[in-house]
PDB file of C-alpha atoms in Angstrom:
ATOM      1  CA  MET A  12      -2.950  17.133  16.540  1.00  0.00           C
ATOM      2  CA  LYS A  13      -5.515  14.612  15.372  1.00  0.00           C
ATOM      3  CA  VAL A  14      -4.097  12.648  12.433  1.00  0.00           C
ATOM      4  CA  VAL A  15      -6.206  10.207  10.401  1.00  0.00           C
ATOM      5  CA  VAL A  16      -4.126   7.615   8.528  1.00  0.00           C
ATOM      6  CA  ALA A  17      -5.281   5.320   5.707  1.00  0.00           C
ATOM      7  CA  GLY A  18      -2.953   2.447   4.904  1.00  0.00           C
ATOM      8  CA  ALA A  19      -1.805   2.324   8.520  1.00  0.00           C
ATOM      9  CA  SER A  20      -1.385  -1.458   8.496  1.00  0.00           C
ATOM     10  CA  GLY A  21       1.216  -1.374   5.719  1.00  0.00           C
ATOM     11  CA  PHE A  22       4.945  -1.381   6.316  1.00  0.00           C
ATOM     12  CA  LEU A  23       5.386   2.373   5.961  1.00  0.00           C
ATOM     13  CA  GLY A  24       2.064   3.221   7.564  1.00  0.00           C
ATOM     14  CA  SER A  25       2.684   1.173  10.700  1.00  0.00           C
ATOM     15  CA  HIS A  26       6.054   2.834  11.284  1.00  0.00           C
ATOM     16  CA  LEU A  27       4.613   6.289  10.659  1.00  0.00           C
ATOM     17  CA  VAL A  28       1.749   5.692  13.094  1.00  0.00           C
ATOM     18  CA  ASP A  29       4.224   4.590  15.776  1.00  0.00           C
ATOM     19  CA  GLU A  30       6.325   7.727  15.304  1.00  0.00           C
ATOM     20  CA  LEU A  31       3.331  10.068  15.297  1.00  0.00           C
ATOM     21  CA  GLY A  32       2.178   8.469  18.527  1.00  0.00           C
ATOM     22  CA  ARG A  33       5.608   8.899  20.093  1.00  0.00           C
ATOM     23  CA  ARG A  34       5.462  12.585  19.231  1.00  0.00           C
ATOM     24  CA  GLY A  35       2.175  13.000  21.053  1.00  0.00           C
ATOM     25  CA  HIS A  36      -0.267  13.118  18.128  1.00  0.00           C
ATOM     26  CA  GLU A  37      -3.675  11.461  18.363  1.00  0.00           C
ATOM     27  CA  VAL A  38      -3.733   8.903  15.551  1.00  0.00           C
ATOM     28  CA  ILE A  39      -6.864   7.242  14.150  1.00  0.00           C
ATOM     29  CA  ARG A  40      -6.339   4.424  11.643  1.00  0.00           C
ATOM     30  CA  LEU A  41      -8.786   3.831   8.805  1.00  0.00           C
ATOM     31  CA  VAL A  42      -9.241   0.049   8.569  1.00  0.00           C
ATOM     32  CA  ARG A  43     -11.190  -2.213   6.220  1.00  0.00           C
ATOM     33  CA  ARG A  44     -12.509  -4.495   8.984  1.00  0.00           C
ATOM     34  CA  PRO A  45     -14.598  -3.900  12.103  1.00  0.00           C
ATOM     35  CA  ALA A  46     -12.897  -1.201  14.174  1.00  0.00           C
ATOM     36  CA  GLN A  47     -11.356  -2.221  17.472  1.00  0.00           C
ATOM     37  CA  GLY A  48     -11.287   0.654  19.929  1.00  0.00           C
ATOM     38  CA  GLY A  49     -11.184   4.415  19.542  1.00  0.00           C
ATOM     39  CA  GLY A  50      -7.941   4.410  17.599  1.00  0.00           C
ATOM     40  CA  GLU A  51      -9.587   2.833  14.549  1.00  0.00           C
ATOM     41  CA  SER A  52     -12.437   3.675  12.176  1.00  0.00           C
ATOM     42  CA  THR A  53     -13.872   1.360   9.529  1.00  0.00           C
ATOM     43  CA  TRP A  54     -14.033   2.456   5.902  1.00  0.00           C
ATOM     44  CA  ASP A  55     -14.669   0.901   2.499  1.00  0.00           C
ATOM     45  CA  PRO A  56     -13.173   3.151  -0.167  1.00  0.00           C
ATOM     46  CA  TYR A  57     -14.645   1.121  -3.030  1.00  0.00           C
ATOM     47  CA  ALA A  58     -18.146   1.523  -1.630  1.00  0.00           C
ATOM     48  CA  GLY A  59     -17.450   5.167  -0.796  1.00  0.00           C
ATOM     49  CA  THR A  60     -18.157   4.676   2.903  1.00  0.00           C
ATOM     50  CA  LEU A  61     -16.208   6.216   5.792  1.00  0.00           C
ATOM     51  CA  ASP A  62     -16.777   8.394   8.830  1.00  0.00           C
ATOM     52  CA  ARG A  63     -16.825  11.744   7.056  1.00  0.00           C
ATOM     53  CA  THR A  64     -17.106  13.704  10.280  1.00  0.00           C
ATOM     54  CA  LEU A  65     -13.920  12.065  11.537  1.00  0.00           C
ATOM     55  CA  VAL A  66     -12.018  13.043   8.392  1.00  0.00           C
ATOM     56  CA  ARG A  67     -13.410  16.568   8.214  1.00  0.00           C
ATOM     57  CA  THR A  68     -12.561  17.324  11.857  1.00  0.00           C
ATOM     58  CA  ALA A  69      -8.994  15.980  11.658  1.00  0.00           C
ATOM     59  CA  ASP A  70      -5.993  18.297  11.605  1.00  0.00           C
ATOM     60  CA  VAL A  71      -4.145  16.120   9.101  1.00  0.00           C
ATOM     61  CA  VAL A  72      -5.228  13.234   6.853  1.00  0.00           C
ATOM     62  CA  VAL A  73      -2.558  10.882   5.471  1.00  0.00           C
ATOM     63  CA  ASN A  74      -3.262   8.396   2.686  1.00  0.00           C
ATOM     64  CA  LEU A  75      -0.792   5.531   2.230  1.00  0.00           C
ATOM     65  CA  ALA A  76      -3.359   2.998   0.998  1.00  0.00           C
ATOM     66  CA  GLY A  77      -2.695   0.965  -2.114  1.00  0.00           C
ATOM     67  CA  SER A  78      -1.992  -2.547  -3.353  1.00  0.00           C
ATOM     68  CA  PRO A  79       1.646  -3.745  -3.261  1.00  0.00           C
ATOM     69  CA  THR A  80       3.898  -2.499  -6.049  1.00  0.00           C
ATOM     70  CA  ALA A  81       5.659  -5.873  -5.972  1.00  0.00           C
ATOM     71  CA  GLY A  82       3.662  -8.174  -8.198  1.00  0.00           C
ATOM     72  CA  ASN A  83       3.368  -9.698 -11.636  1.00  0.00           C
ATOM     73  CA  PRO A  84       3.875  -6.893 -14.168  1.00  0.00           C
ATOM     74  CA  HIS A  85       2.457  -9.131 -16.907  1.00  0.00           C
ATOM     75  CA  SER A  86      -0.892  -9.431 -15.087  1.00  0.00           C
ATOM     76  CA  PRO A  87      -3.690  -7.084 -16.219  1.00  0.00           C
ATOM     77  CA  ARG A  88      -5.386  -7.628 -12.848  1.00  0.00           C
ATOM     78  CA  TRP A  89      -2.279  -6.541 -10.938  1.00  0.00           C
ATOM     79  CA  ARG A  90      -1.932  -3.441 -13.103  1.00  0.00           C
ATOM     80  CA  ARG A  91      -5.604  -2.562 -12.624  1.00  0.00           C
ATOM     81  CA  GLU A  92      -5.465  -2.995  -8.846  1.00  0.00           C
ATOM     82  CA  LEU A  93      -2.227  -1.003  -8.668  1.00  0.00           C
ATOM     83  CA  ARG A  94      -3.993   1.985 -10.223  1.00  0.00           C
ATOM     84  CA  GLU A  95      -7.477   1.681  -8.744  1.00  0.00           C
ATOM     85  CA  SER A  96      -6.361   1.105  -5.158  1.00  0.00           C
ATOM     86  CA  ARG A  97      -4.410   4.361  -5.189  1.00  0.00           C
ATOM     87  CA  VAL A  98      -6.701   6.597  -7.185  1.00  0.00           C
ATOM     88  CA  THR A  99      -9.948   5.462  -5.530  1.00  0.00           C
ATOM     89  CA  THR A 100      -8.714   5.943  -1.963  1.00  0.00           C
ATOM     90  CA  THR A 101      -7.082   9.279  -2.742  1.00  0.00           C
ATOM     91  CA  ARG A 102     -10.129  10.669  -4.524  1.00  0.00           C
ATOM     92  CA  LEU A 103     -12.533   9.672  -1.732  1.00  0.00           C
ATOM     93  CA  LEU A 104     -10.367  11.252   0.950  1.00  0.00           C
ATOM     94  CA  ALA A 105      -9.701  14.377  -1.140  1.00  0.00           C
ATOM     95  CA  GLU A 106     -13.432  14.898  -1.735  1.00  0.00           C
ATOM     96  CA  THR A 107     -14.161  14.373   1.958  1.00  0.00           C
ATOM     97  CA  VAL A 108     -11.434  16.820   2.976  1.00  0.00           C
ATOM     98  CA  ALA A 109     -12.802  19.341   0.469  1.00  0.00           C
ATOM     99  CA  ALA A 110     -16.262  19.224   2.058  1.00  0.00           C
ATOM    100  CA  ALA A 111     -14.997  20.329   5.479  1.00  0.00           C
ATOM    101  CA  ASP A 112     -15.723  23.861   6.709  1.00  0.00           C
ATOM    102  CA  THR A 113     -12.016  24.154   7.473  1.00  0.00           C
ATOM    103  CA  PRO A 114     -10.275  21.521   5.350  1.00  0.00           C
ATOM    104  CA  PRO A 115      -7.563  19.528   7.145  1.00  0.00           C
ATOM    105  CA  ALA A 116      -4.129  19.120   5.605  1.00  0.00           C
ATOM    106  CA  PHE A 117      -3.937  16.180   3.205  1.00  0.00           C
ATOM    107  CA  LEU A 118      -0.700  14.211   2.795  1.00  0.00           C
ATOM    108  CA  ALA A 119      -1.191  11.944  -0.205  1.00  0.00           C
ATOM    109  CA  GLY A 120       1.088   9.038  -0.996  1.00  0.00           C
ATOM    110  CA  ASN A 121       2.686   8.978  -4.433  1.00  0.00           C
ATOM    111  CA  GLY A 122       5.842   7.769  -6.168  1.00  0.00           C
ATOM    112  CA  ILE A 123       9.095   9.168  -7.487  1.00  0.00           C
ATOM    113  CA  SER A 124       8.241   7.419 -10.779  1.00  0.00           C
ATOM    114  CA  PHE A 125       6.104  10.498 -11.511  1.00  0.00           C
ATOM    115  CA  TYR A 126       9.045  12.057 -13.349  1.00  0.00           C
ATOM    116  CA  GLY A 127       9.769   9.267 -15.818  1.00  0.00           C
ATOM    117  CA  ASP A 128      13.118   8.796 -17.567  1.00  0.00           C
ATOM    118  CA  HIS A 129      15.090  12.076 -17.606  1.00  0.00           C
ATOM    119  CA  GLY A 130      18.630  10.779 -18.033  1.00  0.00           C
ATOM    120  CA  ASP A 131      21.167  12.836 -16.057  1.00  0.00           C
ATOM    121  CA  GLU A 132      18.861  15.838 -15.551  1.00  0.00           C
ATOM    122  CA  VAL A 133      18.569  16.873 -11.909  1.00  0.00           C
ATOM    123  CA  LEU A 134      14.908  16.662 -10.898  1.00  0.00           C
ATOM    124  CA  THR A 135      13.519  18.901  -8.176  1.00  0.00           C
ATOM    125  CA  GLU A 136       9.829  19.087  -7.388  1.00  0.00           C
ATOM    126  CA  ASP A 137       9.257  21.574 -10.228  1.00  0.00           C
ATOM    127  CA  ALA A 138      10.378  19.113 -12.919  1.00  0.00           C
ATOM    128  CA  ARG A 139       7.847  17.915 -15.482  1.00  0.00           C
ATOM    129  CA  SER A 140       6.521  14.382 -15.807  1.00  0.00           C
ATOM    130  CA  HIS A 141       7.763  12.621 -18.934  1.00  0.00           C
ATOM    131  CA  GLY A 142       6.774   9.471 -20.812  1.00  0.00           C
ATOM    132  CA  ASP A 143       3.977   6.928 -20.530  1.00  0.00           C
ATOM    133  CA  ALA A 144       5.517   4.124 -18.456  1.00  0.00           C
ATOM    134  CA  LEU A 145       3.072   2.288 -16.199  1.00  0.00           C
ATOM    135  CA  LEU A 146       4.094   3.742 -12.827  1.00  0.00           C
ATOM    136  CA  THR A 147       4.619   7.196 -14.296  1.00  0.00           C
ATOM    137  CA  ASP A 148       1.090   7.155 -15.684  1.00  0.00           C
ATOM    138  CA  VAL A 149      -0.331   5.813 -12.411  1.00  0.00           C
ATOM    139  CA  THR A 150       1.383   8.502 -10.337  1.00  0.00           C
ATOM    140  CA  ARG A 151      -0.024  11.252 -12.561  1.00  0.00           C
ATOM    141  CA  GLU A 152      -3.583   9.979 -12.089  1.00  0.00           C
ATOM    142  CA  TRP A 153      -2.863   9.386  -8.393  1.00  0.00           C
ATOM    143  CA  GLN A 154      -1.786  13.009  -7.971  1.00  0.00           C
ATOM    144  CA  ALA A 155      -4.714  14.341  -9.999  1.00  0.00           C
ATOM    145  CA  ALA A 156      -7.066  12.621  -7.527  1.00  0.00           C
ATOM    146  CA  THR A 157      -5.937  15.100  -4.834  1.00  0.00           C
ATOM    147  CA  GLU A 158      -7.327  18.080  -6.777  1.00  0.00           C
ATOM    148  CA  PRO A 159     -10.677  18.405  -4.941  1.00  0.00           C
ATOM    149  CA  ALA A 160      -8.813  18.999  -1.677  1.00  0.00           C
ATOM    150  CA  ALA A 161      -6.396  21.493  -3.228  1.00  0.00           C
ATOM    151  CA  GLN A 162      -9.222  23.405  -4.935  1.00  0.00           C
ATOM    152  CA  ALA A 163     -11.018  23.663  -1.585  1.00  0.00           C
ATOM    153  CA  GLY A 164      -7.965  25.362  -0.079  1.00  0.00           C
ATOM    154  CA  ALA A 165      -6.529  22.435   1.874  1.00  0.00           C
ATOM    155  CA  ARG A 166      -2.781  22.140   2.368  1.00  0.00           C
ATOM    156  CA  VAL A 167      -2.061  19.217   0.061  1.00  0.00           C
ATOM    157  CA  VAL A 168       1.326  17.481   0.120  1.00  0.00           C
ATOM    158  CA  VAL A 169       2.082  14.886  -2.562  1.00  0.00           C
ATOM    159  CA  LEU A 170       4.598  12.376  -1.166  1.00  0.00           C
ATOM    160  CA  ARG A 171       6.742  11.382  -4.163  1.00  0.00           C
ATOM    161  CA  THR A 172       8.372   8.418  -2.482  1.00  0.00           C
ATOM    162  CA  ALA A 173      11.500   6.650  -3.736  1.00  0.00           C
ATOM    163  CA  PRO A 174      12.067   2.967  -2.889  1.00  0.00           C
ATOM    164  CA  VAL A 175      12.389   2.765   0.903  1.00  0.00           C
ATOM    165  CA  LEU A 176      15.276   0.477   1.829  1.00  0.00           C
ATOM    166  CA  ASP A 177      14.804  -1.748   4.860  1.00  0.00           C
ATOM    167  CA  ARG A 178      15.746  -5.410   5.233  1.00  0.00           C
ATOM    168  CA  ARG A 179      12.228  -6.306   6.397  1.00  0.00           C
ATOM    169  CA  ALA A 180      10.470  -5.142   3.220  1.00  0.00           C
ATOM    170  CA  ALA A 181      10.733  -5.042  -0.562  1.00  0.00           C
ATOM    171  CA  PRO A 182      12.881  -4.299  -2.433  1.00  0.00           C
ATOM    172  CA  LEU A 183      15.830  -4.664  -0.027  1.00  0.00           C
ATOM    173  CA  LYS A 184      14.492  -7.869   1.539  1.00  0.00           C
ATOM    174  CA  GLN A 185      14.766  -9.687  -1.794  1.00  0.00           C
ATOM    175  CA  LEU A 186      17.918  -7.920  -2.975  1.00  0.00           C
ATOM    176  CA  ARG A 187      19.773  -8.686   0.252  1.00  0.00           C
ATOM    177  CA  LEU A 188      19.194 -12.404  -0.243  1.00  0.00           C
ATOM    178  CA  LEU A 189      20.180 -12.251  -3.918  1.00  0.00           C
ATOM    179  CA  PHE A 190      23.375 -10.297  -3.261  1.00  0.00           C
ATOM    180  CA  SER A 191      24.274 -12.460  -0.247  1.00  0.00           C
ATOM    181  CA  LEU A 192      24.264 -15.462  -2.596  1.00  0.00           C
ATOM    182  CA  GLY A 193      26.638 -13.671  -4.949  1.00  0.00           C
ATOM    183  CA  LEU A 194      23.911 -13.291  -7.570  1.00  0.00           C
ATOM    184  CA  GLY A 195      23.676  -9.503  -7.556  1.00  0.00           C
ATOM    185  CA  GLY A 196      24.640  -7.234 -10.414  1.00  0.00           C
ATOM    186  CA  ARG A 197      23.863  -3.981 -12.125  1.00  0.00           C
ATOM    187  CA  LEU A 198      20.738  -3.650 -14.249  1.00  0.00           C
ATOM    188  CA  GLY A 199      21.444  -2.891 -17.887  1.00  0.00           C
ATOM    189  CA  GLY A 200      24.297  -0.422 -18.243  1.00  0.00           C
ATOM    190  CA  GLY A 201      23.915   0.677 -14.626  1.00  0.00           C
ATOM    191  CA  HIS A 202      24.234   4.359 -15.519  1.00  0.00           C
ATOM    192  CA  GLN A 203      20.582   5.131 -14.772  1.00  0.00           C
ATOM    193  CA  TYR A 204      19.910   7.105 -11.599  1.00  0.00           C
ATOM    194  CA  PHE A 205      18.063   5.180  -8.899  1.00  0.00           C
ATOM    195  CA  PRO A 206      16.647   7.314  -6.047  1.00  0.00           C
ATOM    196  CA  VAL A 207      16.323   5.628  -2.649  1.00  0.00           C
ATOM    197  CA  ILE A 208      15.615   6.603   0.958  1.00  0.00           C
ATOM    198  CA  SER A 209      16.063   4.926   4.329  1.00  0.00           C
ATOM    199  CA  LEU A 210      13.048   3.984   6.416  1.00  0.00           C
ATOM    200  CA  ARG A 211      14.098   6.265   9.252  1.00  0.00           C
ATOM    201  CA  ASP A 212      14.387   9.244   6.888  1.00  0.00           C
ATOM    202  CA  TRP A 213      11.073   8.472   5.215  1.00  0.00           C
ATOM    203  CA  VAL A 214       9.313   8.347   8.588  1.00  0.00           C
ATOM    204  CA  GLY A 215      11.195  11.388   9.828  1.00  0.00           C
ATOM    205  CA  ALA A 216      10.444  13.400   6.698  1.00  0.00           C
ATOM    206  CA  VAL A 217       6.723  12.585   6.626  1.00  0.00           C
ATOM    207  CA  THR A 218       6.408  13.360  10.329  1.00  0.00           C
ATOM    208  CA  HIS A 219       8.196  16.651   9.620  1.00  0.00           C
ATOM    209  CA  LEU A 220       5.636  17.382   6.876  1.00  0.00           C
ATOM    210  CA  VAL A 221       2.738  16.653   9.238  1.00  0.00           C
ATOM    211  CA  ASP A 222       3.998  19.426  11.490  1.00  0.00           C
ATOM    212  CA  SER A 223       5.130  21.900   8.801  1.00  0.00           C
ATOM    213  CA  ASP A 224       3.361  24.349   6.485  1.00  0.00           C
ATOM    214  CA  VAL A 225       4.771  22.827   3.289  1.00  0.00           C
ATOM    215  CA  ALA A 226       2.317  22.298   0.424  1.00  0.00           C
ATOM    216  CA  GLY A 227       2.728  20.749  -3.016  1.00  0.00           C
ATOM    217  CA  PRO A 228       4.860  17.859  -4.237  1.00  0.00           C
ATOM    218  CA  VAL A 229       7.774  16.685  -2.067  1.00  0.00           C
ATOM    219  CA  ASN A 230      10.540  14.326  -3.185  1.00  0.00           C
ATOM    220  CA  LEU A 231      11.226  11.669  -0.558  1.00  0.00           C
ATOM    221  CA  CYS A 232      14.697  10.447  -1.499  1.00  0.00           C
ATOM    222  CA  CYS A 233      18.215  10.828  -0.144  1.00  0.00           C
ATOM    223  CA  PRO A 234      19.992  14.061  -1.195  1.00  0.00           C
ATOM    224  CA  ASP A 235      22.728  12.322  -3.201  1.00  0.00           C
ATOM    225  CA  THR A 236      20.925  10.078  -5.697  1.00  0.00           C
ATOM    226  CA  PRO A 237      23.051   7.104  -6.820  1.00  0.00           C
ATOM    227  CA  THR A 238      23.218   5.415 -10.171  1.00  0.00           C
ATOM    228  CA  ASN A 239      22.209   1.765 -10.336  1.00  0.00           C
ATOM    229  CA  ARG A 240      25.915   0.908 -10.646  1.00  0.00           C
ATOM    230  CA  GLU A 241      26.671   2.825  -7.424  1.00  0.00           C
ATOM    231  CA  PHE A 242      23.752   1.197  -5.624  1.00  0.00           C
ATOM    232  CA  THR A 243      24.944  -2.238  -6.750  1.00  0.00           C
ATOM    233  CA  ALA A 244      28.471  -1.552  -5.503  1.00  0.00           C
ATOM    234  CA  ALA A 245      27.211  -0.261  -2.146  1.00  0.00           C
ATOM    235  CA  LEU A 246      24.980  -3.271  -1.486  1.00  0.00           C
ATOM    236  CA  ALA A 247      27.610  -5.769  -2.615  1.00  0.00           C
ATOM    237  CA  SER A 248      30.160  -4.135  -0.337  1.00  0.00           C
ATOM    238  CA  ALA A 249      27.737  -4.129   2.600  1.00  0.00           C
ATOM    239  CA  VAL A 250      27.049  -7.881   2.320  1.00  0.00           C
ATOM    240  CA  ARG A 251      30.703  -8.629   1.441  1.00  0.00           C
ATOM    241  CA  ARG A 252      29.941 -10.396  -1.805  1.00  0.00           C
ATOM    242  CA  PRO A 253      30.949  -9.704  -5.410  1.00  0.00           C
ATOM    243  CA  ALA A 254      28.322  -8.376  -7.812  1.00  0.00           C
ATOM    244  CA  VAL A 255      29.502  -9.531 -11.212  1.00  0.00           C
ATOM    245  CA  LEU A 256      26.323 -10.776 -12.882  1.00  0.00           C
ATOM    246  CA  PRO A 257      24.820  -7.838 -14.787  1.00  0.00           C
ATOM    247  CA  VAL A 258      21.309  -8.290 -16.145  1.00  0.00           C
ATOM    248  CA  PRO A 259      21.213  -7.300 -19.854  1.00  0.00           C
ATOM    249  CA  SER A 260      18.647  -4.673 -20.842  1.00  0.00           C
ATOM    250  CA  PRO A 261      16.874  -6.901 -23.424  1.00  0.00           C
ATOM    251  CA  LEU A 262      16.344  -9.594 -20.800  1.00  0.00           C
ATOM    252  CA  LEU A 263      15.002  -7.033 -18.322  1.00  0.00           C
ATOM    253  CA  ARG A 264      12.525  -5.708 -20.880  1.00  0.00           C
ATOM    254  CA  VAL A 265      11.091  -9.191 -21.270  1.00  0.00           C
ATOM    255  CA  ALA A 266      11.157 -10.177 -17.597  1.00  0.00           C
ATOM    256  CA  ALA A 267       9.955  -6.880 -16.114  1.00  0.00           C
ATOM    257  CA  GLY A 268       7.268  -6.261 -18.705  1.00  0.00           C
ATOM    258  CA  ALA A 269       5.332  -3.091 -17.904  1.00  0.00           C
ATOM    259  CA  LEU A 270       7.839  -2.230 -15.160  1.00  0.00           C
ATOM    260  CA  ALA A 271      10.895  -2.336 -17.448  1.00  0.00           C
ATOM    261  CA  PRO A 272      10.895   1.461 -18.009  1.00  0.00           C
ATOM    262  CA  GLU A 273      10.994   1.970 -14.230  1.00  0.00           C
ATOM    263  CA  VAL A 274      13.972  -0.370 -13.885  1.00  0.00           C
ATOM    264  CA  LEU A 275      15.950   0.979 -16.820  1.00  0.00           C
ATOM    265  CA  GLY A 276      14.809   4.598 -16.686  1.00  0.00           C
ATOM    266  CA  SER A 277      16.844   7.300 -14.950  1.00  0.00           C
ATOM    267  CA  VAL A 278      15.395   9.543 -12.209  1.00  0.00           C
ATOM    268  CA  ASN A 279      18.056  11.862 -10.774  1.00  0.00           C
ATOM    269  CA  ALA A 280      15.785  13.318  -8.091  1.00  0.00           C
ATOM    270  CA  ARG A 281      16.631  15.751  -5.297  1.00  0.00           C
ATOM    271  CA  PRO A 282      14.608  16.462  -2.115  1.00  0.00           C
ATOM    272  CA  GLN A 283      14.804  20.228  -2.569  1.00  0.00           C
ATOM    273  CA  VAL A 284      11.621  21.084  -0.659  1.00  0.00           C
ATOM    274  CA  LEU A 285      12.605  19.091   2.425  1.00  0.00           C
ATOM    275  CA  VAL A 286      16.109  20.541   2.502  1.00  0.00           C
ATOM    276  CA  ARG A 287      14.793  24.100   2.146  1.00  0.00           C
ATOM    277  CA  ASP A 288      12.282  23.470   4.931  1.00  0.00           C
ATOM    278  CA  GLY A 289      15.042  22.439   7.303  1.00  0.00           C
ATOM    279  CA  TYR A 290      14.664  18.671   7.406  1.00  0.00           C
ATOM    280  CA  ALA A 291      18.034  17.135   8.383  1.00  0.00           C
ATOM    281  CA  PHE A 292      18.622  13.826   6.619  1.00  0.00           C
ATOM    282  CA  ARG A 293      20.295  11.110   8.661  1.00  0.00           C
ATOM    283  CA  ASP A 294      21.239   9.103   5.552  1.00  0.00           C
ATOM    284  CA  ARG A 295      22.425  11.366   2.773  1.00  0.00           C
ATOM    285  CA  ASP A 296      23.929   8.954   0.235  1.00  0.00           C
ATOM    286  CA  VAL A 297      23.512   5.372  -0.931  1.00  0.00           C
ATOM    287  CA  ARG A 298      26.067   3.878   1.451  1.00  0.00           C
ATOM    288  CA  ASP A 299      24.330   5.483   4.417  1.00  0.00           C
ATOM    289  CA  VAL A 300      20.908   4.340   3.166  1.00  0.00           C
ATOM    290  CA  VAL A 301      22.064   0.753   2.565  1.00  0.00           C
ATOM    291  CA  ALA A 302      23.791   0.583   5.942  1.00  0.00           C
ATOM    292  CA  ALA A 303      20.690   1.871   7.730  1.00  0.00           C
ATOM    293  CA  GLY A 304      18.496  -0.520   5.775  1.00  0.00           C
ATOM    294  CA  LEU A 305      20.589  -3.556   6.679  1.00  0.00           C
ATOM    295  CA  ALA A 306      21.122  -2.590  10.329  1.00  0.00           C
TER     296      ALA A 306
END
């Protein structure tokens, strides 16, 4: 199949492109510089320019574009770019997909923060979105930007991605160093659920979705979601260091600013759609995910 990928130069996008290529798909990357060769096509989502024929004739379009989620939560500019970079790219691609005679499938990046703080409640893809935290609000608008494609009859998959743990990228890159120095600890009470997924399962699951008939939201997280306390214990054990320095909730609210609800909120998510569709997770719980991420 011909797969067009936006955000292909990012950490997740580059690994996905490699895997799609290994599986025999023709991959064209959308890039924001002069294209180099037939495997790339230049676009400028903020100017609304791209090769519309390329997108409309693809079998699958994947959007992973967006500014980094790691940044200064106290910065209005960072918050604005976080939202605009996701919504603008998604809307442009969704409208282009919708204009095709036979709309391609559209896999649209998104975040597990969509659900907001639900305490211990188990959250499958049918669960409602709750609250007005920054990332929760962004993910709602991000998802709404896919509507033109869905209304045109395209197969739209919303990739509600949990933090992907790999030692080469945030957040595990920073946490590994912190915990290795003996400075790790639970956040607040540590009872909040903290969904995660390994890089190899994220790539495997998205590649599975490229080839499947699944439509709608899909939770990309390991099947057994840990609490923050369990995650802390697993990482501390993996790096053979104690984790005895908890970060009090009031301090987190000040330091994390607009991201504090994401850090202290509880999202007990389950990847029900993937499991029902036959995807076999390689890393099912937090110890497996941490081990794979550090390997």
